[in-house]
Short mmCIF file of C-alpha atoms in Angstrom, two decimals:
data_model
loop_
_atom_site.label_atom_id
_atom_site.label_comp_id
_atom_site.label_asym_id
_atom_site.label_seq_id
_atom_site.Cartn_x
_atom_site.Cartn_y
_atom_site.Cartn_z
CA UNK A 1 -9.82 18.30 -5.57
CA UNK A 2 -9.04 18.27 -8.69
CA UNK A 3 -11.98 17.69 -11.50
CA UNK A 4 -12.09 16.27 -14.54
CA UNK A 5 -12.70 19.01 -16.65
CA UNK A 6 -9.25 20.38 -14.33
CA UNK A 7 -7.59 17.58 -15.64
CA UNK A 8 -8.12 18.19 -19.48
CA UNK A 9 -6.97 21.53 -18.69
CA UNK A 10 -4.03 20.41 -17.12
CA UNK A 11 -3.02 18.33 -20.28
CA UNK A 12 -3.68 20.63 -22.52
CA UNK A 13 -1.15 23.09 -21.06
CA UNK A 14 1.31 20.48 -19.84
CA UNK A 15 2.45 19.80 -23.87
CA UNK A 16 3.84 16.60 -24.62
CA UNK A 17 5.61 16.01 -21.43
CA UNK A 18 2.81 15.64 -19.78
CA UNK A 19 2.18 12.37 -18.09
CA UNK A 20 -0.56 11.06 -15.36
CA UNK A 21 -0.80 7.98 -13.36
CA UNK A 22 -4.16 6.24 -13.44
CA UNK A 23 -6.24 6.06 -9.90
CA UNK A 24 -8.11 2.94 -10.43
CA UNK A 25 -5.50 0.25 -9.68
CA UNK A 26 -4.66 1.95 -6.00
CA UNK A 27 -8.45 2.37 -5.06
CA UNK A 28 -8.97 -1.25 -6.36
CA UNK A 29 -6.51 -2.25 -4.17
CA UNK A 30 -7.94 -0.29 -1.40
CA UNK A 31 -11.23 -2.12 -1.84
CA UNK A 32 -9.47 -5.48 -1.53
CA UNK A 33 -7.99 -4.30 1.79
CA UNK A 34 -11.37 -3.18 2.73
CA UNK A 35 -12.72 -6.72 2.02
CA UNK A 36 -10.04 -8.60 3.64
CA UNK A 37 -10.47 -6.52 6.77
CA UNK A 38 -14.17 -7.34 6.63
CA UNK A 39 -13.48 -11.21 7.07
CA UNK A 40 -11.70 -11.47 9.70
CA UNK A 41 -13.05 -12.35 13.06
CA UNK A 42 -14.73 -9.93 15.47
CA UNK A 43 -11.95 -10.25 17.84
CA UNK A 44 -9.49 -9.12 15.82
CA UNK A 45 -11.06 -5.23 14.38
CA UNK A 46 -11.47 -2.61 16.44
CA UNK A 47 -14.55 -1.78 17.62
CA UNK A 48 -17.68 -2.50 15.52
CA UNK A 49 -16.78 -4.73 12.38
CA UNK A 50 -18.73 -1.96 9.92
CA UNK A 51 -16.61 1.06 11.31
CA UNK A 52 -13.28 0.66 9.78
CA UNK A 53 -14.49 -0.31 6.52
CA UNK A 54 -17.06 2.66 6.25
CA UNK A 55 -14.40 5.64 7.68
CA UNK A 56 -11.98 3.39 4.82
CA UNK A 57 -14.78 4.20 2.14
CA UNK A 58 -15.65 7.73 3.20
CA UNK A 59 -12.03 8.97 2.69
CA UNK A 60 -11.71 6.50 -0.85
CA UNK A 61 -15.28 8.06 -2.16
CA UNK A 62 -14.12 11.67 -2.86
CA UNK A 63 -10.41 10.45 -4.36
CA UNK A 64 -12.17 8.38 -7.12
CA UNK A 65 -15.02 10.77 -7.77
CA UNK A 66 -12.33 14.02 -7.91
CA UNK A 67 -10.14 12.62 -10.36
CA UNK A 68 -9.37 9.30 -12.42
CA UNK A 69 -5.47 10.49 -12.33
CA UNK A 70 -2.82 11.64 -10.43
CA UNK A 71 -0.45 14.68 -11.58
CA UNK A 72 1.45 17.23 -10.89
CA UNK A 73 -1.44 19.74 -10.28
CA UNK A 74 -3.36 17.76 -7.70
CA UNK A 75 -4.97 19.38 -4.81
CA UNK A 76 -3.01 19.14 -1.34
CA UNK A 77 -6.21 17.95 0.14
CA UNK A 78 -6.71 15.18 -2.08
CA UNK A 79 -2.81 13.97 -1.66
CA UNK A 80 -3.74 14.78 2.59
CA UNK A 81 -7.06 12.40 1.83
CA UNK A 82 -4.59 9.61 0.52
CA UNK A 83 -2.12 9.85 2.68
CA UNK A 84 -5.25 9.99 5.63
CA UNK A 85 -6.81 6.72 4.07
CA UNK A 86 -3.61 4.64 3.88
CA UNK A 87 -2.67 5.71 7.31
CA UNK A 88 -6.25 4.09 8.61
CA UNK A 89 -5.91 0.87 7.00
CA UNK A 90 -2.49 0.63 8.32
CA UNK A 91 -3.73 1.52 12.08
CA UNK A 92 -6.51 -0.67 11.97
CA UNK A 93 -4.22 -3.84 10.30
CA UNK A 94 -1.64 -3.22 12.82
CA UNK A 95 -4.40 -3.35 15.45
CA UNK A 96 -5.49 -6.48 14.09
CA UNK A 97 -1.63 -8.02 13.81
CA UNK A 98 -1.41 -7.05 17.84
CA UNK A 99 -4.42 -9.04 18.44
CA UNK A 100 -3.43 -12.05 16.16
CA UNK A 101 -0.28 -12.28 17.68
CA UNK A 102 -2.19 -11.99 21.51
CA UNK A 103 -4.48 -14.89 20.48
CA UNK A 104 -1.88 -16.86 18.85
CA UNK A 105 0.08 -17.19 21.76
CA UNK A 106 -2.14 -17.15 24.67
CA UNK A 107 -5.50 -18.91 23.01
CA UNK A 108 -6.09 -23.07 22.79
CA UNK A 109 -6.13 -24.92 20.24
CA UNK A 110 -9.90 -24.49 19.93
CA UNK A 111 -9.88 -21.39 17.19
CA UNK A 112 -6.38 -22.59 15.96
CA UNK A 113 -7.42 -22.44 12.40
CA UNK A 114 -9.46 -19.72 12.15
CA UNK A 115 -6.47 -17.79 13.80
CA UNK A 116 -4.20 -19.48 10.80
CA UNK A 117 -6.46 -18.38 8.00
CA UNK A 118 -6.55 -14.79 9.67
CA UNK A 119 -3.16 -14.67 9.57
CA UNK A 120 -3.20 -15.03 6.19
CA UNK A 121 -6.00 -12.04 4.97
CA UNK A 122 -3.80 -9.34 7.79
CA UNK A 123 -0.38 -10.36 5.60
CA UNK A 124 -2.15 -10.20 2.23
CA UNK A 125 -3.48 -6.49 3.77
CA UNK A 126 -0.18 -5.60 4.88
CA UNK A 127 1.41 -6.02 1.89
CA UNK A 128 -1.13 -3.87 -0.02
CA UNK A 129 -0.69 -1.37 2.21
CA UNK A 130 3.34 -1.19 2.66
CA UNK A 131 2.79 -1.15 -1.48
CA UNK A 132 0.47 1.93 -1.05
CA UNK A 133 3.13 3.43 1.08
CA UNK A 134 5.88 2.94 -1.11
CA UNK A 135 3.76 4.32 -3.93
CA UNK A 136 3.05 7.58 -1.78
CA UNK A 137 5.85 8.31 -0.47
CA UNK A 138 8.67 7.77 -3.52
CA UNK A 139 9.94 11.05 -5.24
CA UNK A 140 6.76 13.17 -3.39
CA UNK A 141 3.85 10.67 -4.75
CA UNK A 142 2.21 9.84 -7.15
CA UNK A 143 1.15 13.60 -8.10
CA UNK A 144 5.29 14.88 -7.82
CA UNK A 145 6.34 11.76 -10.24
CA UNK A 146 4.17 13.20 -13.43
CA UNK A 147 6.59 16.76 -12.98
CA UNK A 148 9.46 16.70 -15.81
CA UNK A 149 12.01 17.40 -12.97
CA UNK A 150 11.77 14.78 -10.53
CA UNK A 151 13.03 14.44 -7.21
CA UNK A 152 15.78 12.11 -6.25
CA UNK A 153 14.46 8.41 -6.35
CA UNK A 154 13.67 6.38 -3.26
CA UNK A 155 13.75 3.14 -4.79
CA UNK A 156 16.53 2.04 -7.39
CA UNK A 157 14.57 -0.28 -10.34
CA UNK A 158 16.54 -2.19 -12.78
CA UNK A 159 14.73 -0.20 -15.46
CA UNK A 160 16.68 2.71 -14.11
CA UNK A 161 20.36 1.28 -15.09
CA UNK A 162 19.21 -0.05 -17.52
CA UNK A 163 17.29 2.45 -20.05
CA UNK A 164 18.18 0.33 -22.86
CA UNK A 165 15.40 -1.75 -22.36
CA UNK A 166 12.17 -0.28 -21.71
CA UNK A 167 13.59 3.49 -23.24
CA UNK A 168 14.43 6.51 -21.77
CA UNK A 169 11.62 8.23 -19.74
CA UNK A 170 10.52 5.01 -17.60
CA UNK A 171 8.46 5.57 -14.43
CA UNK A 172 7.71 2.95 -12.18
CA UNK A 173 3.36 2.28 -11.36
CA UNK A 174 1.80 1.23 -8.96
CA UNK A 175 2.14 -2.33 -9.58
CA UNK A 176 5.56 -2.02 -9.61
CA UNK A 177 5.64 -0.60 -5.83
CA UNK A 178 3.24 -4.12 -4.81
CA UNK A 179 5.49 -5.77 -6.39
CA UNK A 180 8.42 -4.45 -3.87
CA UNK A 181 6.23 -4.93 -0.82
CA UNK A 182 5.01 -8.69 -2.26
CA UNK A 183 8.80 -9.76 -2.37
CA UNK A 184 9.76 -7.63 0.66
CA UNK A 185 7.21 -9.40 2.26
CA UNK A 186 8.28 -13.20 1.24
CA UNK A 187 11.91 -12.83 1.21
CA UNK A 188 11.54 -10.35 4.33
CA UNK A 189 14.36 -8.33 2.26
CA UNK A 190 14.76 -6.18 -1.06
CA UNK A 191 15.10 -8.63 -4.41
CA UNK A 192 15.53 -6.86 -7.62
CA UNK A 193 14.88 -3.07 -6.45
CA UNK A 194 16.85 -1.43 -4.16
CA UNK A 195 15.71 0.92 -1.19
CA UNK A 196 17.63 4.29 -1.50
CA UNK A 197 16.23 6.79 1.38
CA UNK A 198 16.26 6.02 5.02
CA UNK A 199 12.62 6.53 5.17
CA UNK A 200 11.88 3.86 2.72
CA UNK A 201 14.69 1.49 4.24
CA UNK A 202 12.87 1.74 7.40
CA UNK A 203 9.58 1.31 6.25
CA UNK A 204 10.80 -1.74 4.21
CA UNK A 205 12.46 -2.76 7.47
CA UNK A 206 9.69 -2.51 9.38
CA UNK A 207 7.36 -4.42 6.69
CA UNK A 208 9.97 -7.70 7.24
CA UNK A 209 9.66 -7.48 10.23
CA UNK A 210 5.99 -7.62 10.66
CA UNK A 211 6.00 -10.58 8.01
CA UNK A 212 8.64 -12.41 9.88
CA UNK A 213 6.79 -12.32 13.02
CA UNK A 214 3.41 -13.25 11.44
CA UNK A 215 5.06 -16.27 9.67
CA UNK A 216 6.74 -17.40 12.88
CA UNK A 217 3.61 -17.36 15.39
CA UNK A 218 1.73 -18.92 12.82
CA UNK A 219 4.31 -21.38 12.50
CA UNK A 220 4.12 -21.94 15.71
CA UNK A 221 0.98 -22.33 16.28
CA UNK A 222 0.52 -24.86 13.81
CA UNK A 223 2.66 -27.13 15.38
CA UNK A 224 1.18 -26.72 18.68
CA UNK A 225 -1.74 -27.61 16.81
CA UNK A 226 -0.86 -30.70 15.01
CA UNK A 227 1.23 -32.04 18.27
#
C-alpha cells in the first residue's frame, strides 16, 4: 500500500499536473453503511450481527492507515481491498433485501412497522453502495482519474459539456457519484448525468430496479397494515 511519505514523493515528482482525491468521504460513507447494517433486525442480516460489520472494518482499516488520498500510483493491493470492501457491503445488503422481500410478502401484521423501517435502512445503504461502485469504476477508478491523460468517461456530467461554468480540467469527486446514485434511486432513471458505458448502464438499471421493488413492496405492505 502507498505510505504517506510515498504520497509526498508522488506529489513532488508529478509537478503542477498532479491530482489526488481524498479517501475520507468514501470512508465516511462506508462507516455510515456499517452503522445502517448494525441497525437492521437480526433476521435480516447474515450470520451473527457482528460478523459483516467486523469484516468490513477489517477491510477498511488498512485503507485508512495506508493513504489519505487516492492517486495514479496507488498499489494494486489498495485498489483490490477497496473493491473487495464494496463487494462485501453489496452482498450483505443484497441478502438483507432478499430477506426483507420474503418477510414483507409472507409476514403478518405484527412486525410490519419494523420491516418498513428496515426497508429505509436498506434503501439508504443501497444508495451508498452504488455511489461507491460508480466512484470505483468510472474511468478506471479514483486513482486512474488523477492521471493527466484520462480514460474515456463512463458518465457524462453537465460540467463536462459546460466547461465555461466550472473551468477546464473539472473532474468528478466522490459526492458527485453519490448524487448520481441518490437521484437514480429516487427517480428510477438518470437525471442530469447520463451513463455512457454498458456496465454503468447495467449498474444503474440494477439499482433502479432494486429501488423500485423495495418501494413497491413497502407500499403494498403499508396498505396491508392499514387495511
